[in-house]
Amino acid sequence: MKKDRASLELSKETMKEYGNHVVNAIIEHYHTQSNKLPVAMGSREQMDSLFLEEAPEQGTEPLDVLNFVLEKVMTNSTDLSHPKSYSFVPGPSNYISVMADALATGFNIFSGGWVASPAAAELEIITIQWLLKIFGFPQKKGGGIFTSGGSMANLTALTTARRIKCGEDFSKAVIYLSDQAHSSNIKAIRVLGFKKEQIRIIPTDLEFKFAINKLKNCIAKDKLEGLLPFCLIATSGTTNTGTIDPLSELATICKKEDIWFHIDGAYGAAAILAPKGKQLLKGIEKADSLTVDPHKWFFQPYEMGCLLIRNHKHLSHTFTEKPEYLRDIEGNTSEINFYDHGIQLTRRFRALKFYMSLKTYGLKEFRNAITYNIDLAEEVETLLRSSKHWQVVFPATLAIINFRYNPIAKKHSKKELDAINQYISEKVVSSRKALLVTTVLHGKTVLRMCLINPRTTLNDVKETLALCEAFAKDRD
Ligand SMILES: *Cc1c(COP(=O)(O)O)cnc(C)c1O
């Protein structure tokens, strides 16, 4: 390799060789993934000892850097696409979208304004139209935008809700969400500058759904005090249990009270593609705005979130600014500048991966995968119920199941059960053989599996449960 490069360039041969290595490494990873351990662990000291150095003044051979990264970085990162990664919300991903991301980055397409990249803007418009149709939103009036993830989609939604319902003065505005709403919503509310007194966290019922009567009482009380109820955040697929709030009832309340109805479907909305999910998600089409997160259950690689909106003008009213340096890339009114519909100006071309994966696999393959996931969680529930060791704490809901070790043969106190289940999770994770962490439901420490990976088999789950039982027995 020639030294003293001045322009960050490589020869065509080096580029090819390098590119082939990268693609081969990715393919190899996909094909050997299930034989690898999903969990990586490392302290700051260990990572420092691998990577800490001054920014190098002199370069290194390209393949040496690449091999170092493959050996040291990739192996020290937990694999949330692994079939035995059950925790949080996994990201199963898919190969076509991975390659699409490489293309979008390789051509470095600016996905901000129409004139800069009409095809990229058009693909975003079209894929958003597909999603609007899937979710039963109005196609002509509706709109949306792709974001980095669900958190940014929620922030974009709440910014819009505030703008449309409160205008400039939001000092009396009040926002409602349940105690099971995702933490990104609270973060967004804080970013937007609301005070603690403006947030109402409504308790949930035994099934973790919004307690409707408590909500109604709270709204009535706020109105009596001269406050302005302006937004309600429902969840379709809570992160803990997959619970769907009573969407139609909440929609009716919002309509009556002139409240913006936002649904956070980051985790669960994709279930609409499966017949069972569609049934459960009735009412989702009534939202003013809906967060979905394609990098979860639409199988896209990170980062990709999406906000859908009933009236696309609400986005442009909220986010349009007209600086002189952008006037030449505006385009006409049918030609959307996505920088006018959200927070980012320079944006990566996220629509491409969604477009290419849907075109390649067809919606049918997505439907099949999601249906498989929902069925798998139900099979796991049956398995757990037939065992003497396990107790189902919350039934399989949108591919999430919560359970705990609680053997029939032995009576344990609540405290002991919490400790055993915590212990099981710690041992499993530190064995690195599965990512299975706990959550807390009604004060109980439980194990939680989110089974949205189409590569996870019932046998994978059986192996993991056997591992759990072995650890439980040491302790019990
Ligand atoms: C994951 C999740 C989010 C946050 O989305 P990110 O893509 O992680 O930013 C928000 N809400 C719900 C319900 C989620 O499951």
Coordinates of C-alpha atoms and ligand atoms in Angstrom, one line a residue:
M1 CA 0.0 0.0 0.0
K2 CA 1.2 3.5 -0.9
K3 CA 2.1 5.5 2.1
D4 CA 1.4 9.2 2.5
R5 CA -2.1 9.1 1.1
A6 CA -3.6 12.6 1.0
S7 CA -7.2 11.9 0.2
L8 CA -8.5 9.0 2.2
E9 CA -8.4 6.8 -0.9
L10 CA -7.6 3.2 -1.6
S11 CA -6.8 1.4 -4.8
K12 CA -9.6 -0.4 -6.5
E13 CA -8.0 -3.7 -5.7
T14 CA -7.6 -2.9 -2.0
M15 CA -11.3 -1.8 -1.9
K16 CA -12.4 -5.0 -3.4
E17 CA -10.4 -7.2 -1.1
Y18 CA -11.5 -5.2 1.9
G19 CA -15.2 -5.2 0.9
N20 CA -15.1 -9.0 0.3
H21 CA -13.6 -9.5 3.7
V22 CA -16.4 -7.4 5.3
V23 CA -19.2 -9.2 3.4
N24 CA -17.7 -12.6 4.1
A25 CA -17.4 -11.8 7.8
I26 CA -21.1 -10.8 7.9
I27 CA -22.2 -14.0 6.0
E28 CA -20.0 -16.2 8.2
H29 CA -21.5 -14.5 11.3
Y30 CA -25.1 -15.2 10.1
H31 CA -24.2 -18.9 9.4
T32 CA -22.4 -19.6 12.6
Q33 CA -24.5 -17.3 14.8
S34 CA -26.4 -20.0 16.7
N35 CA -23.2 -21.9 17.6
K36 CA -21.8 -18.8 19.3
L37 CA -22.5 -17.5 22.7
P38 CA -24.9 -14.5 22.6
V39 CA -23.7 -12.7 25.7
A40 CA -20.5 -10.6 25.9
M41 CA -19.3 -9.2 29.1
G42 CA -16.4 -6.9 29.9
S43 CA -15.4 -4.3 32.5
R44 CA -14.2 -0.9 31.6
E45 CA -10.7 -2.0 32.6
Q46 CA -10.8 -5.0 30.2
M47 CA -12.1 -2.9 27.3
D48 CA -9.5 -0.2 28.1
S49 CA -6.8 -2.8 28.0
L50 CA -7.9 -3.8 24.5
F51 CA -8.6 -0.5 22.9
L52 CA -7.2 2.5 24.8
E53 CA -4.6 4.4 22.8
E54 CA -4.0 7.9 21.5
A55 CA -5.4 8.8 18.1
P56 CA -2.8 7.3 15.8
E57 CA -0.8 9.8 13.7
Q58 CA 0.3 7.0 11.4
G59 CA -2.1 4.6 9.7
T60 CA -2.1 0.8 9.7
E61 CA -2.7 -1.7 6.9
P62 CA -6.4 -1.8 6.2
L63 CA -6.9 -5.6 6.7
D64 CA -5.0 -5.5 10.0
V65 CA -7.4 -2.9 11.4
L66 CA -10.3 -4.9 10.0
N67 CA -9.1 -8.2 11.5
F68 CA -8.5 -6.5 14.8
V69 CA -12.0 -5.2 14.8
L70 CA -13.5 -8.6 13.9
E71 CA -11.6 -10.3 16.6
K72 CA -11.9 -7.8 19.4
V73 CA -14.9 -5.6 18.8
M74 CA -17.5 -8.0 17.4
T75 CA -16.7 -10.7 19.9
N76 CA -17.1 -8.3 22.8
S77 CA -20.6 -7.2 21.9
T78 CA -23.7 -9.0 23.0
D79 CA -25.6 -10.3 20.0
L80 CA -29.3 -9.2 20.2
S81 CA -30.0 -11.0 16.9
H82 CA -29.0 -14.4 18.4
P83 CA -31.8 -17.0 18.7
K84 CA -31.1 -17.2 22.5
S85 CA -31.2 -13.5 23.1
Y86 CA -34.6 -13.3 24.9
S87 CA -34.3 -10.1 26.8
F88 CA -35.3 -6.5 26.3
V89 CA -36.7 -6.3 22.8
P90 CA -34.3 -8.3 20.5
G91 CA -33.4 -7.1 17.0
P92 CA -33.5 -10.1 14.8
S93 CA -32.5 -8.1 11.6
N94 CA -32.3 -9.6 8.1
Y95 CA -29.5 -9.9 5.5
I96 CA -31.2 -8.0 2.7
S97 CA -31.6 -4.9 4.9
V98 CA -28.0 -5.2 6.1
M99 CA -26.9 -5.0 2.5
A100 CA -29.3 -2.2 1.8
D101 CA -27.8 -0.2 4.6
A102 CA -24.4 -0.9 3.1
L103 CA -25.6 0.5 -0.2
A104 CA -27.3 3.6 1.4
T105 CA -24.0 4.3 3.3
G106 CA -21.8 3.4 0.3
F107 CA -23.5 5.9 -2.0
N108 CA -23.9 8.2 1.0
I109 CA -27.3 9.3 0.0
F110 CA -28.6 12.4 1.8
S111 CA -32.2 11.8 2.7
G112 CA -33.2 15.2 3.8
G113 CA -34.6 17.2 0.9
W114 CA -36.5 16.3 -2.2
V115 CA -34.2 18.0 -4.7
A116 CA -31.1 16.4 -3.3
S117 CA -32.4 12.9 -3.7
P118 CA -35.9 12.6 -5.2
A119 CA -35.8 8.8 -5.3
A120 CA -34.8 8.5 -1.6
A121 CA -37.7 10.9 -0.6
E122 CA -40.1 9.0 -2.9
L123 CA -39.1 5.6 -1.3
E124 CA -39.8 7.1 2.1
I125 CA -43.1 8.4 1.0
I126 CA -44.1 5.0 -0.6
T127 CA -42.9 2.8 2.3
I128 CA -44.7 5.2 4.8
Q129 CA -47.8 4.7 2.6
W130 CA -47.4 1.0 2.9
L131 CA -47.3 1.3 6.7
L132 CA -50.3 3.7 6.7
K133 CA -52.3 1.1 4.9
I134 CA -51.1 -1.7 7.1
F135 CA -52.2 0.2 10.2
G136 CA -55.5 1.5 8.7
F137 CA -54.5 5.2 8.8
P138 CA -55.9 7.6 6.2
Q139 CA -53.6 7.3 3.1
K140 CA -54.3 10.6 1.5
K141 CA -54.1 12.8 4.6
G142 CA -51.7 10.6 6.6
G143 CA -48.0 10.8 6.7
G144 CA -45.0 9.9 8.7
I145 CA -41.2 9.8 9.0
F146 CA -38.5 7.4 9.6
T147 CA -36.4 8.1 12.7
S148 CA -33.4 6.5 14.4
G149 CA -35.7 4.5 16.7
G150 CA -38.8 4.5 18.9
S151 CA -37.4 7.1 21.3
M152 CA -37.0 9.6 18.6
A153 CA -40.4 8.7 17.1
N154 CA -42.0 9.3 20.4
L155 CA -40.2 12.6 20.8
T156 CA -41.3 13.7 17.3
A157 CA -44.9 12.7 18.2
L158 CA -45.0 14.6 21.5
T159 CA -43.4 17.7 20.0
T160 CA -46.1 17.7 17.3
A161 CA -48.9 17.0 19.8
R162 CA -47.7 20.0 21.9
R163 CA -47.5 22.3 18.9
I164 CA -50.9 21.4 17.5
K165 CA -52.8 21.3 20.8
C166 CA -51.0 24.0 22.8
G167 CA -49.4 26.4 20.3
E168 CA -46.8 28.6 22.0
D169 CA -48.0 28.4 25.6
F170 CA -47.9 25.0 27.3
S171 CA -47.8 26.2 30.9
K172 CA -51.2 24.6 31.7
A173 CA -50.8 21.5 29.5
V174 CA -51.1 18.1 31.1
I175 CA -50.0 14.7 29.6
Y176 CA -51.3 11.3 30.6
L177 CA -49.5 7.9 30.4
S178 CA -49.7 4.6 32.3
D179 CA -47.2 3.2 34.7
Q180 CA -46.3 0.6 32.0
A181 CA -45.5 3.2 29.3
H182 CA -41.9 3.0 28.0
S183 CA -39.3 5.2 29.7
S184 CA -38.5 7.0 26.4
N185 CA -41.8 8.8 26.7
I186 CA -40.9 10.3 30.1
K187 CA -37.5 11.2 28.6
A188 CA -39.2 13.0 25.6
I189 CA -41.6 14.8 28.0
R190 CA -38.5 16.0 29.9
V191 CA -36.7 17.1 26.8
L192 CA -39.7 19.1 25.8
G193 CA -39.5 21.1 29.0
F194 CA -42.6 19.9 30.8
K195 CA -42.5 20.1 34.6
K196 CA -43.2 17.1 36.8
E197 CA -46.5 18.6 37.8
Q198 CA -47.7 18.4 34.2
I199 CA -47.2 14.6 34.0
R200 CA -49.9 12.2 35.1
I201 CA -48.8 8.6 35.5
I202 CA -52.0 6.5 35.7
P203 CA -52.0 3.2 37.4
T204 CA -52.7 0.0 35.5
D205 CA -55.1 -2.8 36.3
L206 CA -54.2 -6.5 36.9
E207 CA -53.5 -7.1 33.2
F208 CA -51.3 -4.0 33.1
K209 CA -53.8 -2.0 31.1
F210 CA -54.6 1.7 31.6
A211 CA -57.1 1.9 34.4
I212 CA -59.9 3.8 32.5
N213 CA -61.8 5.1 35.5
K214 CA -58.8 6.5 37.2
L215 CA -57.9 8.2 33.9
K216 CA -61.3 9.7 33.6
N217 CA -61.3 11.0 37.1
C218 CA -57.9 12.5 36.6
I219 CA -58.8 14.3 33.5
A220 CA -62.0 15.7 35.1
K221 CA -60.0 16.9 38.1
D222 CA -57.4 18.6 35.9
K223 CA -60.1 20.4 33.9
L224 CA -61.7 21.6 37.1
E225 CA -58.4 23.1 38.1
G226 CA -58.2 25.0 34.8
L227 CA -55.5 22.8 33.4
L228 CA -55.4 21.7 29.7
P229 CA -55.3 17.9 29.1
F230 CA -53.5 17.8 25.7
C231 CA -52.0 14.4 25.1
L232 CA -52.4 10.8 26.1
I233 CA -49.9 8.1 25.4
A234 CA -51.2 4.6 25.1
T235 CA -49.1 1.5 24.6
S236 CA -49.8 -1.3 22.1
G237 CA -47.4 -3.9 23.4
T238 CA -45.9 -2.9 26.7
T239 CA -42.2 -3.8 27.0
N240 CA -42.8 -5.8 30.2
T241 CA -45.7 -8.0 29.2
G242 CA -46.8 -7.2 25.7
T243 CA -50.1 -5.8 27.0
I244 CA -52.2 -3.7 24.7
D245 CA -54.1 -0.8 26.3
P246 CA -57.8 -0.6 25.6
L247 CA -57.2 1.5 22.4
S248 CA -60.8 2.1 21.3
E249 CA -62.0 3.2 24.7
L250 CA -59.0 5.5 25.0
A251 CA -59.6 6.9 21.5
T252 CA -63.2 7.7 22.6
I253 CA -62.0 9.6 25.7
C254 CA -59.4 11.5 23.7
K255 CA -61.9 12.5 21.0
K256 CA -64.5 13.7 23.6
E257 CA -61.8 15.7 25.5
D258 CA -60.0 17.0 22.4
I259 CA -56.8 15.2 23.6
W260 CA -54.0 14.1 21.1
F261 CA -54.0 10.3 21.1
H262 CA -50.5 8.9 20.7
I263 CA -49.9 5.2 20.6
D264 CA -46.5 3.8 21.4
G265 CA -46.4 0.7 19.3
A266 CA -42.6 0.5 19.2
Y267 CA -42.6 -3.1 20.3
G268 CA -45.9 -4.6 19.5
A269 CA -47.5 -2.7 16.6
A270 CA -45.9 -5.0 14.0
A271 CA -48.0 -7.8 15.3
I272 CA -50.8 -6.4 13.1
L273 CA -49.3 -8.4 10.3
A274 CA -50.4 -11.7 12.0
P275 CA -54.2 -12.5 12.2
K276 CA -54.1 -12.8 16.0
G277 CA -52.2 -9.6 16.4
K278 CA -54.6 -7.8 14.1
Q279 CA -57.5 -8.8 16.3
L280 CA -55.8 -7.6 19.4
L281 CA -54.7 -4.3 18.0
K282 CA -58.2 -3.2 17.0
G283 CA -58.4 0.6 17.6
I284 CA -54.8 1.3 16.6
E285 CA -56.1 3.0 13.5
K286 CA -57.7 5.7 15.7
A287 CA -54.5 7.2 16.9
D288 CA -53.4 10.7 16.0
S289 CA -49.9 9.4 15.9
L290 CA -48.3 6.0 16.2
T291 CA -44.8 5.0 16.9
V292 CA -43.5 1.8 15.3
D293 CA -40.0 0.5 15.5
P294 CA -38.9 -1.4 12.4
H295 CA -35.6 -2.3 14.0
K296 CA -37.6 -4.6 16.4
W297 CA -40.3 -6.8 15.0
F298 CA -40.1 -5.6 11.4
F299 CA -36.7 -7.3 11.4
Q300 CA -34.6 -4.3 10.3
P301 CA -31.1 -3.7 11.5
Y302 CA -30.4 -0.7 13.8
E303 CA -31.3 2.1 13.5
M304 CA -34.8 2.5 12.3
G305 CA -37.9 3.8 14.0
C306 CA -41.0 5.3 12.5
L307 CA -43.7 7.8 13.3
L308 CA -47.0 7.6 11.5
I309 CA -49.4 10.5 11.7
R310 CA -53.1 10.9 10.9
N311 CA -52.6 14.3 9.3
H312 CA -49.3 14.8 7.7
K313 CA -49.7 18.6 7.8
H314 CA -49.3 18.4 11.5
L315 CA -45.7 17.4 11.0
S316 CA -44.9 20.2 8.6
H317 CA -46.6 22.8 10.8
T318 CA -44.4 21.7 13.6
F319 CA -41.1 21.3 12.0
T320 CA -40.9 23.6 9.0
E321 CA -38.3 26.4 9.1
K322 CA -37.3 28.3 6.0
P323 CA -33.7 29.4 6.1
E324 CA -32.2 31.0 3.0
Y325 CA -29.6 28.3 2.5
L326 CA -32.2 25.6 2.0
R327 CA -34.5 27.5 -0.5
D328 CA -32.9 25.9 -3.6
I329 CA -33.7 22.3 -2.5
E330 CA -37.3 22.8 -1.5
G331 CA -39.2 21.3 -4.5
N332 CA -42.9 21.8 -4.9
T333 CA -45.7 21.0 -2.5
S334 CA -46.2 17.3 -3.4
E335 CA -42.4 16.8 -3.1
I336 CA -41.8 16.2 0.6
N337 CA -38.7 17.4 2.3
F338 CA -38.3 15.1 5.2
Y339 CA -36.2 17.7 7.1
D340 CA -39.5 19.7 7.3
H341 CA -41.3 16.7 8.9
G342 CA -38.9 16.0 11.8
I343 CA -35.9 17.0 13.8
Q344 CA -33.0 15.9 11.6
L345 CA -31.8 17.8 8.5
T346 CA -29.1 15.4 7.3
R347 CA -30.6 12.0 7.4
R348 CA -29.4 8.6 6.4
F349 CA -31.4 6.7 3.8
R350 CA -33.4 4.5 6.1
A351 CA -36.3 3.8 3.8
L352 CA -34.0 1.8 1.5
K353 CA -33.7 -1.2 3.8
F354 CA -37.4 -1.3 4.5
Y355 CA -38.1 -1.1 0.8
M356 CA -35.7 -3.7 -0.3
S357 CA -36.5 -6.2 2.4
L358 CA -40.2 -5.9 1.7
K359 CA -39.8 -6.2 -2.0
T360 CA -37.5 -9.1 -1.7
Y361 CA -39.3 -11.2 0.9
G362 CA -42.8 -9.9 0.3
L363 CA -45.2 -9.0 3.2
K364 CA -46.2 -12.6 3.3
E365 CA -42.9 -13.7 4.7
F366 CA -43.1 -11.0 7.4
R367 CA -46.6 -12.2 8.3
N368 CA -45.4 -15.7 8.6
A369 CA -42.4 -14.8 10.8
I370 CA -44.6 -12.7 13.1
T371 CA -47.2 -15.4 13.3
Y372 CA -44.5 -17.9 14.1
N373 CA -43.3 -15.7 16.9
I374 CA -46.7 -15.4 18.5
D375 CA -47.3 -19.1 18.2
L376 CA -43.9 -19.9 19.7
A377 CA -44.6 -17.8 22.8
E378 CA -47.9 -19.7 23.2
E379 CA -46.1 -23.1 22.9
V380 CA -43.6 -22.0 25.5
E381 CA -46.5 -21.1 27.8
T382 CA -47.9 -24.6 27.3
L383 CA -44.5 -26.1 28.0
L384 CA -44.1 -24.1 31.2
R385 CA -47.6 -24.9 32.4
S386 CA -46.9 -28.6 32.0
S387 CA -43.8 -28.4 34.2
K388 CA -43.6 -29.0 37.9
H389 CA -40.8 -26.3 38.2
W390 CA -42.3 -23.3 36.5
Q391 CA -45.1 -20.9 37.1
V392 CA -46.5 -18.7 34.3
V393 CA -46.8 -15.2 35.9
F394 CA -48.3 -13.5 32.8
P395 CA -49.5 -15.4 29.8
A396 CA -47.9 -15.2 26.4
T397 CA -48.9 -11.9 24.9
L398 CA -47.6 -10.6 21.5
A399 CA -44.6 -13.1 21.8
I400 CA -43.7 -12.0 25.4
I401 CA -44.0 -14.5 28.2
N402 CA -43.2 -13.9 31.9
F403 CA -42.6 -16.8 34.3
R404 CA -40.7 -17.9 37.3
Y405 CA -39.1 -20.9 38.9
N406 CA -41.6 -22.0 41.6
P407 CA -41.5 -25.8 42.1
I408 CA -44.8 -27.4 43.2
A409 CA -42.8 -29.8 45.5
K410 CA -41.5 -27.1 47.7
K411 CA -43.0 -24.1 49.4
H412 CA -40.9 -20.9 49.1
S413 CA -41.5 -17.5 50.6
K414 CA -41.9 -14.6 48.2
K415 CA -38.4 -13.4 49.2
E416 CA -36.8 -16.8 48.4
L417 CA -38.6 -17.0 45.1
D418 CA -37.4 -13.5 44.1
A419 CA -33.8 -14.5 45.1
I420 CA -33.9 -17.8 43.2
N421 CA -35.1 -16.3 40.0
Q422 CA -32.6 -13.4 40.3
Y423 CA -29.9 -16.1 40.8
I424 CA -31.1 -18.1 37.8
S425 CA -30.9 -15.1 35.6
E426 CA -27.5 -14.1 36.8
K427 CA -26.1 -17.6 36.3
V428 CA -27.6 -17.9 32.8
V429 CA -26.2 -14.6 31.7
S430 CA -22.8 -15.2 33.2
S431 CA -22.7 -18.6 31.5
R432 CA -23.1 -16.5 28.3
K433 CA -25.3 -19.2 26.8
A434 CA -28.5 -17.1 26.8
L435 CA -29.5 -13.5 27.4
L436 CA -32.3 -13.9 29.9
V437 CA -32.8 -11.1 32.5
T438 CA -35.6 -10.4 35.0
T439 CA -38.3 -7.8 35.3
V440 CA -40.6 -7.0 38.1
L441 CA -44.4 -7.7 37.8
H442 CA -46.7 -6.7 40.7
G443 CA -43.6 -6.8 43.0
K444 CA -42.4 -10.2 41.9
T445 CA -39.1 -10.9 40.3
V446 CA -39.8 -12.8 37.1
L447 CA -38.0 -14.1 34.1
R448 CA -39.1 -12.6 30.8
M449 CA -38.7 -13.9 27.2
C450 CA -39.4 -11.8 24.2
L451 CA -39.6 -14.3 21.4
I452 CA -39.6 -12.1 18.2
N453 CA -36.7 -13.8 16.6
P454 CA -37.9 -16.1 13.8
R455 CA -34.6 -18.1 14.1
T456 CA -35.5 -19.0 17.7
T457 CA -36.8 -22.6 17.9
L458 CA -38.8 -24.3 20.6
N459 CA -35.7 -26.5 21.2
D460 CA -33.6 -23.3 21.9
V461 CA -36.1 -22.4 24.6
K462 CA -36.1 -26.0 26.0
E463 CA -32.3 -25.9 26.2
T464 CA -32.4 -22.6 28.0
L465 CA -35.1 -23.8 30.4
A466 CA -33.0 -26.9 31.2
L467 CA -30.0 -24.6 31.9
C468 CA -32.2 -22.5 34.2
E469 CA -33.4 -25.7 36.0
A470 CA -29.9 -26.9 36.5
F471 CA -28.9 -23.6 38.1
A472 CA -32.1 -23.5 40.2
K473 CA -31.3 -26.9 41.6
D474 CA -27.9 -25.8 42.9
R475 CA -29.5 -23.1 44.8
D476 CA -32.8 -24.7 45.8
Ligands
LIG1 C1 -38.1 -0.2 22.5 C2 -39.2 0.7 22.9 C3 -39.1 2.1 22.8 C4 -37.8 2.8 22.5 O1 -37.4 2.6 21.2 P1 -35.8 2.7 20.8 O2 -35.9 2.2 19.4 O3 -35.1 1.8 21.7 O4 -35.5 4.1 20.9 C5 -40.2 2.9 23.1 N1 -41.4 2.3 23.4 C6 -41.6 1.0 23.5 C7 -42.9 0.4 23.9 C8 -40.5 0.1 23.2 O5 -40.6 -1.2 23.3

